[in-house]
PDB file of C-alpha atoms in Angstrom:
ATOM      1  CA  MET A  27      29.465 -41.253 -61.046  1.00 35.00           C
ATOM      2  CA  SER A  28      32.933 -40.393 -62.824  1.00 35.00           C
ATOM      3  CA  THR A  29      34.717 -37.518 -61.251  1.00 38.00           C
ATOM      4  CA  LYS A  30      34.306 -35.903 -65.069  1.00 40.00           C
ATOM      5  CA  GLN A  31      31.051 -36.062 -65.278  1.00 45.00           C
ATOM      6  CA  ARG A  32      28.623 -32.618 -64.432  1.00 50.00           C
ATOM      7  CA  VAL A  33      25.218 -32.581 -62.891  1.00 53.00           C
ATOM      8  CA  GLU A  34      22.416 -31.479 -64.924  1.00 56.00           C
ATOM      9  CA  ASP A  35      19.998 -28.596 -64.574  1.00 57.00           C
ATOM     10  CA  PRO A  36      17.686 -31.370 -64.147  1.00 54.00           C
ATOM     11  CA  GLU A  37      14.754 -28.682 -65.585  1.00 59.00           C
ATOM     12  CA  ASN A  38      16.758 -29.235 -68.767  1.00 58.00           C
ATOM     13  CA  ILE A  39      16.142 -33.070 -68.961  1.00 55.00           C
ATOM     14  CA  SER A  40      13.080 -34.217 -70.420  1.00 60.00           C
ATOM     15  CA  ASP A  41      14.162 -38.097 -69.667  1.00 58.00           C
ATOM     16  CA  GLY A  42      11.997 -38.895 -66.363  1.00 65.00           C
ATOM     17  CA  ARG A  43      15.299 -41.650 -64.700  1.00 74.00           C
ATOM     18  CA  ARG A  44      17.896 -39.233 -65.608  1.00 73.00           C
ATOM     19  CA  ARG A  45      15.653 -36.048 -64.454  1.00 74.00           C
ATOM     20  CA  LYS A  46      14.950 -37.459 -61.083  1.00 83.00           C
ATOM     21  CA  GLY A  47      19.016 -38.916 -60.844  1.00 82.00           C
ATOM     22  CA  GLU A  48      20.265 -35.297 -61.443  1.00 89.00           C
ATOM     23  CA  GLN A  49      17.580 -34.035 -59.139  1.00 90.00           C
ATOM     24  CA  ARG A  50      19.424 -36.630 -56.005  1.00 92.00           C
ATOM     25  CA  ARG A  51      22.894 -35.816 -57.267  1.00 94.00           C
ATOM     26  CA  ARG A  52      22.262 -31.905 -57.291  1.00 94.00           C
ATOM     27  CA  LEU A  53      20.652 -32.517 -52.982  1.00 96.00           C
ATOM     28  CA  LEU A  54      23.552 -34.341 -52.047  1.00 97.00           C
ATOM     29  CA  LEU A  55      26.162 -31.678 -53.339  1.00 96.00           C
ATOM     30  CA  ASP A  56      23.929 -29.003 -51.421  1.00 95.00           C
ATOM     31  CA  ALA A  57      23.711 -31.097 -48.228  1.00 97.00           C
ATOM     32  CA  THR A  58      27.715 -31.608 -48.886  1.00 97.00           C
ATOM     33  CA  MET A  59      28.270 -28.269 -49.275  1.00 95.00           C
ATOM     34  CA  GLU A  60      25.739 -27.675 -45.225  1.00 96.00           C
ATOM     35  CA  VAL A  61      27.696 -29.976 -43.747  1.00 97.00           C
ATOM     36  CA  ILE A  62      31.409 -28.158 -44.612  1.00 96.00           C
ATOM     37  CA  ALA A  63      30.022 -24.839 -44.185  1.00 93.00           C
ATOM     38  CA  ARG A  64      28.880 -25.962 -40.440  1.00 94.00           C
ATOM     39  CA  ASP A  65      31.570 -28.642 -39.751  1.00 95.00           C
ATOM     40  CA  GLY A  66      33.791 -28.158 -42.619  1.00 94.00           C
ATOM     41  CA  VAL A  67      35.513 -30.065 -45.049  1.00 94.00           C
ATOM     42  CA  THR A  68      37.199 -32.803 -43.203  1.00 93.00           C
ATOM     43  CA  ALA A  69      33.491 -33.329 -41.342  1.00 96.00           C
ATOM     44  CA  VAL A  70      32.156 -34.863 -45.402  1.00 97.00           C
ATOM     45  CA  SER A  71      31.572 -38.021 -45.222  1.00 97.00           C
ATOM     46  CA  GLN A  72      28.539 -40.114 -47.526  1.00 96.00           C
ATOM     47  CA  ARG A  73      26.865 -40.924 -43.609  1.00 97.00           C
ATOM     48  CA  ARG A  74      27.110 -37.492 -43.112  1.00 98.00           C
ATOM     49  CA  VAL A  75      25.809 -35.753 -46.623  1.00 98.00           C
ATOM     50  CA  ALA A  76      23.727 -38.846 -46.301  1.00 97.00           C
ATOM     51  CA  ALA A  77      21.574 -36.910 -42.941  1.00 97.00           C
ATOM     52  CA  GLU A  78      22.336 -34.171 -43.815  1.00 97.00           C
ATOM     53  CA  ALA A  79      20.339 -34.974 -47.320  1.00 97.00           C
ATOM     54  CA  GLY A  80      17.305 -37.652 -45.364  1.00 97.00           C
ATOM     55  CA  VAL A  81      17.918 -39.900 -47.819  1.00 96.00           C
ATOM     56  CA  PRO A  82      19.907 -43.408 -47.063  1.00 96.00           C
ATOM     57  CA  PRO A  83      23.149 -43.844 -46.617  1.00 95.00           C
ATOM     58  CA  SER A  84      23.303 -46.167 -50.074  1.00 95.00           C
ATOM     59  CA  THR A  85      21.446 -43.556 -51.523  1.00 95.00           C
ATOM     60  CA  VAL A  86      24.983 -41.458 -51.777  1.00 96.00           C
ATOM     61  CA  THR A  87      27.200 -44.382 -52.822  1.00 96.00           C
ATOM     62  CA  TYR A  88      25.088 -45.233 -55.651  1.00 95.00           C
ATOM     63  CA  TYR A  89      25.915 -42.006 -56.686  1.00 95.00           C
ATOM     64  CA  TYR A  90      29.571 -41.167 -55.208  1.00 96.00           C
ATOM     65  CA  ALA A  91      31.425 -44.008 -54.466  1.00 95.00           C
ATOM     66  CA  THR A  92      34.171 -42.167 -52.740  1.00 95.00           C
ATOM     67  CA  VAL A  93      34.371 -38.817 -50.794  1.00 95.00           C
ATOM     68  CA  ASP A  94      36.975 -37.742 -52.854  1.00 94.00           C
ATOM     69  CA  ASP A  95      34.348 -37.986 -56.150  1.00 95.00           C
ATOM     70  CA  LEU A  96      31.371 -36.027 -53.812  1.00 95.00           C
ATOM     71  CA  LEU A  97      34.035 -33.190 -53.314  1.00 95.00           C
ATOM     72  CA  VAL A  98      34.934 -33.187 -56.526  1.00 94.00           C
ATOM     73  CA  ASP A  99      31.862 -32.599 -57.620  1.00 95.00           C
ATOM     74  CA  THR A 100      30.629 -30.188 -55.914  1.00 95.00           C
ATOM     75  CA  LEU A 101      34.307 -28.475 -56.085  1.00 94.00           C
ATOM     76  CA  THR A 102      33.101 -28.455 -60.407  1.00 94.00           C
ATOM     77  CA  ARG A 103      29.380 -27.508 -59.211  1.00 93.00           C
ATOM     78  CA  VAL A 104      30.725 -24.156 -57.585  1.00 91.00           C
ATOM     79  CA  ASN A 105      33.866 -24.025 -60.396  1.00 92.00           C
ATOM     80  CA  ASP A 106      30.560 -23.559 -62.834  1.00 93.00           C
ATOM     81  CA  ALA A 107      29.317 -20.463 -60.936  1.00 91.00           C
ATOM     82  CA  TYR A 108      32.351 -18.432 -60.946  1.00 93.00           C
ATOM     83  CA  VAL A 109      33.725 -19.083 -64.423  1.00 94.00           C
ATOM     84  CA  ARG A 110      29.950 -18.281 -65.151  1.00 94.00           C
ATOM     85  CA  VAL A 111      29.978 -14.602 -63.413  1.00 94.00           C
ATOM     86  CA  VAL A 112      33.661 -14.100 -65.227  1.00 96.00           C
ATOM     87  CA  ASP A 113      32.831 -14.929 -67.986  1.00 95.00           C
ATOM     88  CA  ALA A 114      29.437 -12.927 -68.557  1.00 96.00           C
ATOM     89  CA  LEU A 115      31.332  -9.910 -67.231  1.00 96.00           C
ATOM     90  CA  PRO A 116      30.977  -7.217 -68.900  1.00 96.00           C
ATOM     91  CA  GLU A 117      33.273  -6.145 -72.078  1.00 94.00           C
ATOM     92  CA  ASP A 118      34.467  -2.781 -70.343  1.00 96.00           C
ATOM     93  CA  PRO A 119      37.576  -3.182 -68.727  1.00 95.00           C
ATOM     94  CA  ASP A 120      36.760  -0.415 -65.719  1.00 95.00           C
ATOM     95  CA  GLU A 121      33.555  -2.830 -65.393  1.00 97.00           C
ATOM     96  CA  ALA A 122      34.827  -5.934 -65.658  1.00 97.00           C
ATOM     97  CA  LEU A 123      37.595  -5.200 -63.110  1.00 98.00           C
ATOM     98  CA  ARG A 124      34.409  -3.885 -60.262  1.00 97.00           C
ATOM     99  CA  GLY A 125      32.529  -6.906 -61.617  1.00 97.00           C
ATOM    100  CA  PHE A 126      35.574  -9.708 -60.308  1.00 97.00           C
ATOM    101  CA  ALA A 127      36.391  -7.381 -57.374  1.00 97.00           C
ATOM    102  CA  ALA A 128      32.285  -7.838 -56.459  1.00 95.00           C
ATOM    103  CA  LEU A 129      33.060 -11.616 -56.977  1.00 94.00           C
ATOM    104  CA  ILE A 130      36.019 -11.898 -54.941  1.00 94.00           C
ATOM    105  CA  ALA A 131      34.269  -9.861 -52.679  1.00 93.00           C
ATOM    106  CA  GLU A 132      30.713 -10.750 -52.676  1.00 88.00           C
ATOM    107  CA  GLY A 133      31.504 -14.658 -53.503  1.00 81.00           C
ATOM    108  CA  ALA A 134      28.735 -16.251 -56.535  1.00 61.00           C
ATOM    109  CA  GLY A 135      26.061 -14.934 -54.831  1.00 61.00           C
ATOM    110  CA  SER A 136      27.057 -17.096 -51.348  1.00 63.00           C
ATOM    111  CA  ASP A 137      26.241 -15.806 -47.398  1.00 76.00           C
ATOM    112  CA  ARG A 138      29.816 -15.786 -45.954  1.00 79.00           C
ATOM    113  CA  ALA A 139      29.695 -18.789 -44.544  1.00 83.00           C
ATOM    114  CA  HIS A 140      29.125 -21.141 -48.011  1.00 84.00           C
ATOM    115  CA  ALA A 141      32.136 -19.023 -48.818  1.00 86.00           C
ATOM    116  CA  LEU A 142      33.656 -20.147 -46.543  1.00 88.00           C
ATOM    117  CA  ALA A 143      32.839 -23.455 -47.328  1.00 90.00           C
ATOM    118  CA  GLU A 144      34.178 -23.083 -51.390  1.00 90.00           C
ATOM    119  CA  MET A 145      37.279 -21.674 -49.628  1.00 91.00           C
ATOM    120  CA  GLU A 146      37.549 -24.956 -47.664  1.00 93.00           C
ATOM    121  CA  LEU A 147      37.258 -27.102 -50.849  1.00 92.00           C
ATOM    122  CA  PHE A 148      39.547 -25.239 -52.400  1.00 90.00           C
ATOM    123  CA  LEU A 149      42.106 -25.476 -50.524  1.00 91.00           C
ATOM    124  CA  ILE A 150      41.782 -28.809 -49.781  1.00 92.00           C
ATOM    125  CA  ALA A 151      43.038 -29.504 -52.853  1.00 89.00           C
ATOM    126  CA  ALA A 152      46.336 -29.401 -51.658  1.00 86.00           C
ATOM    127  CA  ARG A 153      45.670 -32.756 -49.847  1.00 88.00           C
ATOM    128  CA  ARG A 154      43.212 -34.251 -52.561  1.00 89.00           C
ATOM    129  CA  PRO A 155      44.738 -34.527 -55.915  1.00 91.00           C
ATOM    130  CA  ALA A 156      41.492 -35.644 -57.584  1.00 90.00           C
ATOM    131  CA  LEU A 157      40.059 -31.332 -56.968  1.00 92.00           C
ATOM    132  CA  ARG A 158      43.227 -29.709 -58.206  1.00 93.00           C
ATOM    133  CA  GLU A 159      41.892 -29.763 -61.412  1.00 93.00           C
ATOM    134  CA  GLN A 160      39.476 -27.490 -60.858  1.00 93.00           C
ATOM    135  CA  VAL A 161      42.031 -25.454 -58.736  1.00 92.00           C
ATOM    136  CA  ASP A 162      43.628 -25.663 -61.912  1.00 94.00           C
ATOM    137  CA  ARG A 163      40.824 -24.180 -64.080  1.00 95.00           C
ATOM    138  CA  TRP A 164      39.819 -21.373 -61.762  1.00 95.00           C
ATOM    139  CA  THR A 165      43.982 -20.738 -62.371  1.00 95.00           C
ATOM    140  CA  ALA A 166      42.996 -20.535 -66.485  1.00 96.00           C
ATOM    141  CA  ALA A 167      39.718 -18.600 -65.796  1.00 96.00           C
ATOM    142  CA  VAL A 168      41.305 -15.811 -63.895  1.00 97.00           C
ATOM    143  CA  ASP A 169      44.871 -15.468 -65.805  1.00 97.00           C
ATOM    144  CA  ALA A 170      42.294 -15.323 -69.164  1.00 97.00           C
ATOM    145  CA  PHE A 171      40.319 -12.166 -67.696  1.00 97.00           C
ATOM    146  CA  LEU A 172      43.384 -11.110 -66.718  1.00 97.00           C
ATOM    147  CA  ALA A 173      44.724 -11.669 -70.245  1.00 97.00           C
ATOM    148  CA  PRO A 174      43.934  -7.693 -71.611  1.00 96.00           C
ATOM    149  CA  TYR A 175      45.108  -5.924 -68.467  1.00 96.00           C
ATOM    150  CA  LEU A 176      48.378  -7.194 -68.670  1.00 96.00           C
ATOM    151  CA  PRO A 177      50.015  -9.753 -71.767  1.00 95.00           C
ATOM    152  CA  ASP A 178      53.238 -10.483 -69.160  1.00 96.00           C
ATOM    153  CA  PRO A 179      52.375 -13.782 -67.725  1.00 96.00           C
ATOM    154  CA  ASP A 180      53.996 -12.836 -64.313  1.00 95.00           C
ATOM    155  CA  ALA A 181      52.816  -9.820 -64.348  1.00 95.00           C
ATOM    156  CA  ARG A 182      49.492 -11.667 -64.600  1.00 96.00           C
ATOM    157  CA  ALA A 183      50.225 -14.376 -62.295  1.00 96.00           C
ATOM    158  CA  GLY A 184      51.110 -11.487 -59.038  1.00 95.00           C
ATOM    159  CA  VAL A 185      47.978  -9.506 -59.754  1.00 97.00           C
ATOM    160  CA  ALA A 186      45.872 -13.778 -59.303  1.00 97.00           C
ATOM    161  CA  ALA A 187      48.026 -14.599 -56.887  1.00 96.00           C
ATOM    162  CA  ALA A 188      46.872 -10.898 -55.391  1.00 96.00           C
ATOM    163  CA  SER A 189      43.063 -12.056 -56.709  1.00 96.00           C
ATOM    164  CA  ASP A 190      43.043 -15.574 -54.226  1.00 94.00           C
ATOM    165  CA  GLY A 191      44.972 -13.308 -50.413  1.00 94.00           C
ATOM    166  CA  TYR A 192      41.280 -11.376 -51.390  1.00 94.00           C
ATOM    167  CA  PHE A 193      39.232 -14.341 -52.052  1.00 92.00           C
ATOM    168  CA  LEU A 194      40.559 -15.757 -48.537  1.00 91.00           C
ATOM    169  CA  ARG A 195      40.867 -12.445 -46.680  1.00 91.00           C
ATOM    170  CA  CYS A 196      37.228 -11.549 -47.544  1.00 89.00           C
ATOM    171  CA  CYS A 197      36.615 -15.219 -46.103  1.00 87.00           C
ATOM    172  CA  THR A 198      38.036 -14.908 -42.944  1.00 87.00           C
ATOM    173  CA  SER A 199      38.586 -11.012 -41.824  1.00 87.00           C
ATOM    174  CA  ASN A 200      35.807  -9.314 -39.850  1.00 87.00           C
ATOM    175  CA  PRO A 201      34.181  -6.890 -41.497  1.00 88.00           C
ATOM    176  CA  PRO A 202      35.556  -8.222 -45.186  1.00 89.00           C
ATOM    177  CA  PRO A 203      37.374  -5.582 -47.639  1.00 92.00           C
ATOM    178  CA  ASP A 204      34.374  -4.903 -50.008  1.00 93.00           C
ATOM    179  CA  ALA A 205      33.872  -4.937 -53.650  1.00 95.00           C
ATOM    180  CA  ASP A 206      35.508  -1.001 -53.253  1.00 96.00           C
ATOM    181  CA  GLU A 207      38.886  -2.124 -51.530  1.00 96.00           C
ATOM    182  CA  VAL A 208      38.923  -4.825 -53.764  1.00 96.00           C
ATOM    183  CA  HIS A 209      39.248  -3.035 -56.437  1.00 97.00           C
ATOM    184  CA  ARG A 210      41.089  -0.413 -55.858  1.00 97.00           C
ATOM    185  CA  ALA A 211      43.803  -2.701 -54.222  1.00 97.00           C
ATOM    186  CA  LEU A 212      43.315  -4.239 -58.356  1.00 97.00           C
ATOM    187  CA  ARG A 213      43.133  -1.132 -60.002  1.00 97.00           C
ATOM    188  CA  ARG A 214      46.495  -0.174 -58.561  1.00 97.00           C
ATOM    189  CA  LEU A 215      48.809  -3.644 -59.273  1.00 96.00           C
ATOM    190  CA  ILE A 216      47.615  -3.460 -62.393  1.00 97.00           C
ATOM    191  CA  ASP A 217      48.945   0.370 -63.344  1.00 96.00           C
ATOM    192  CA  ARG A 218      52.279  -1.193 -61.609  1.00 95.00           C
ATOM    193  CA  GLU A 219      52.652  -4.135 -63.581  1.00 92.00           C
ATOM    194  CA  ARG A 220      51.656  -2.026 -66.801  1.00 91.00           C
ATOM    195  CA  ALA A 221      54.553   0.854 -65.601  1.00 91.00           C
ATOM    196  CA  ALA A 222      56.561  -1.320 -64.930  1.00 87.00           C
ATOM    197  CA  LEU A 223      56.527  -3.141 -68.435  1.00 77.00           C
TER     198      LEU A 223
END
């Protein structure tokens, strides 16, 4: 499968063979996230994913020729969920910023183990160029979200870096920052950057 191809919702596919293929891909991506959540991204192999999914290893290699192909589609799926949340934020600037802070603090409906697995996928992109396109996609989505608050790209980059830092802190701190704390920090940064323009 091409790393550019997206996994579709099987419920929206009328062709039985295609629907079964998409269900199988979804099963494999779910299994990949379970392996990452439990053992880390470096534990992902076609055999481990097959065992987690309860399918023969040949099923994984049929859909994903390499581990990088599997990781790219897994990260794409994670990214799809996050970008959907950002795209659906309210138009009201304060409510949108609160929603963005909640996304950072709570993930896209994930538990903490899955949020850490998602963060690992983003971090592994530094060593696996095939995953960088999805990191760039997320960076562009955050930049577009912040543009109405801060017209200056350098100012946006600083606030985006702070949001990335909060994503990491929410995965690693005990207790993690809550949405109100993240919102207050981002609001202060945005206000400070606006005042400096």
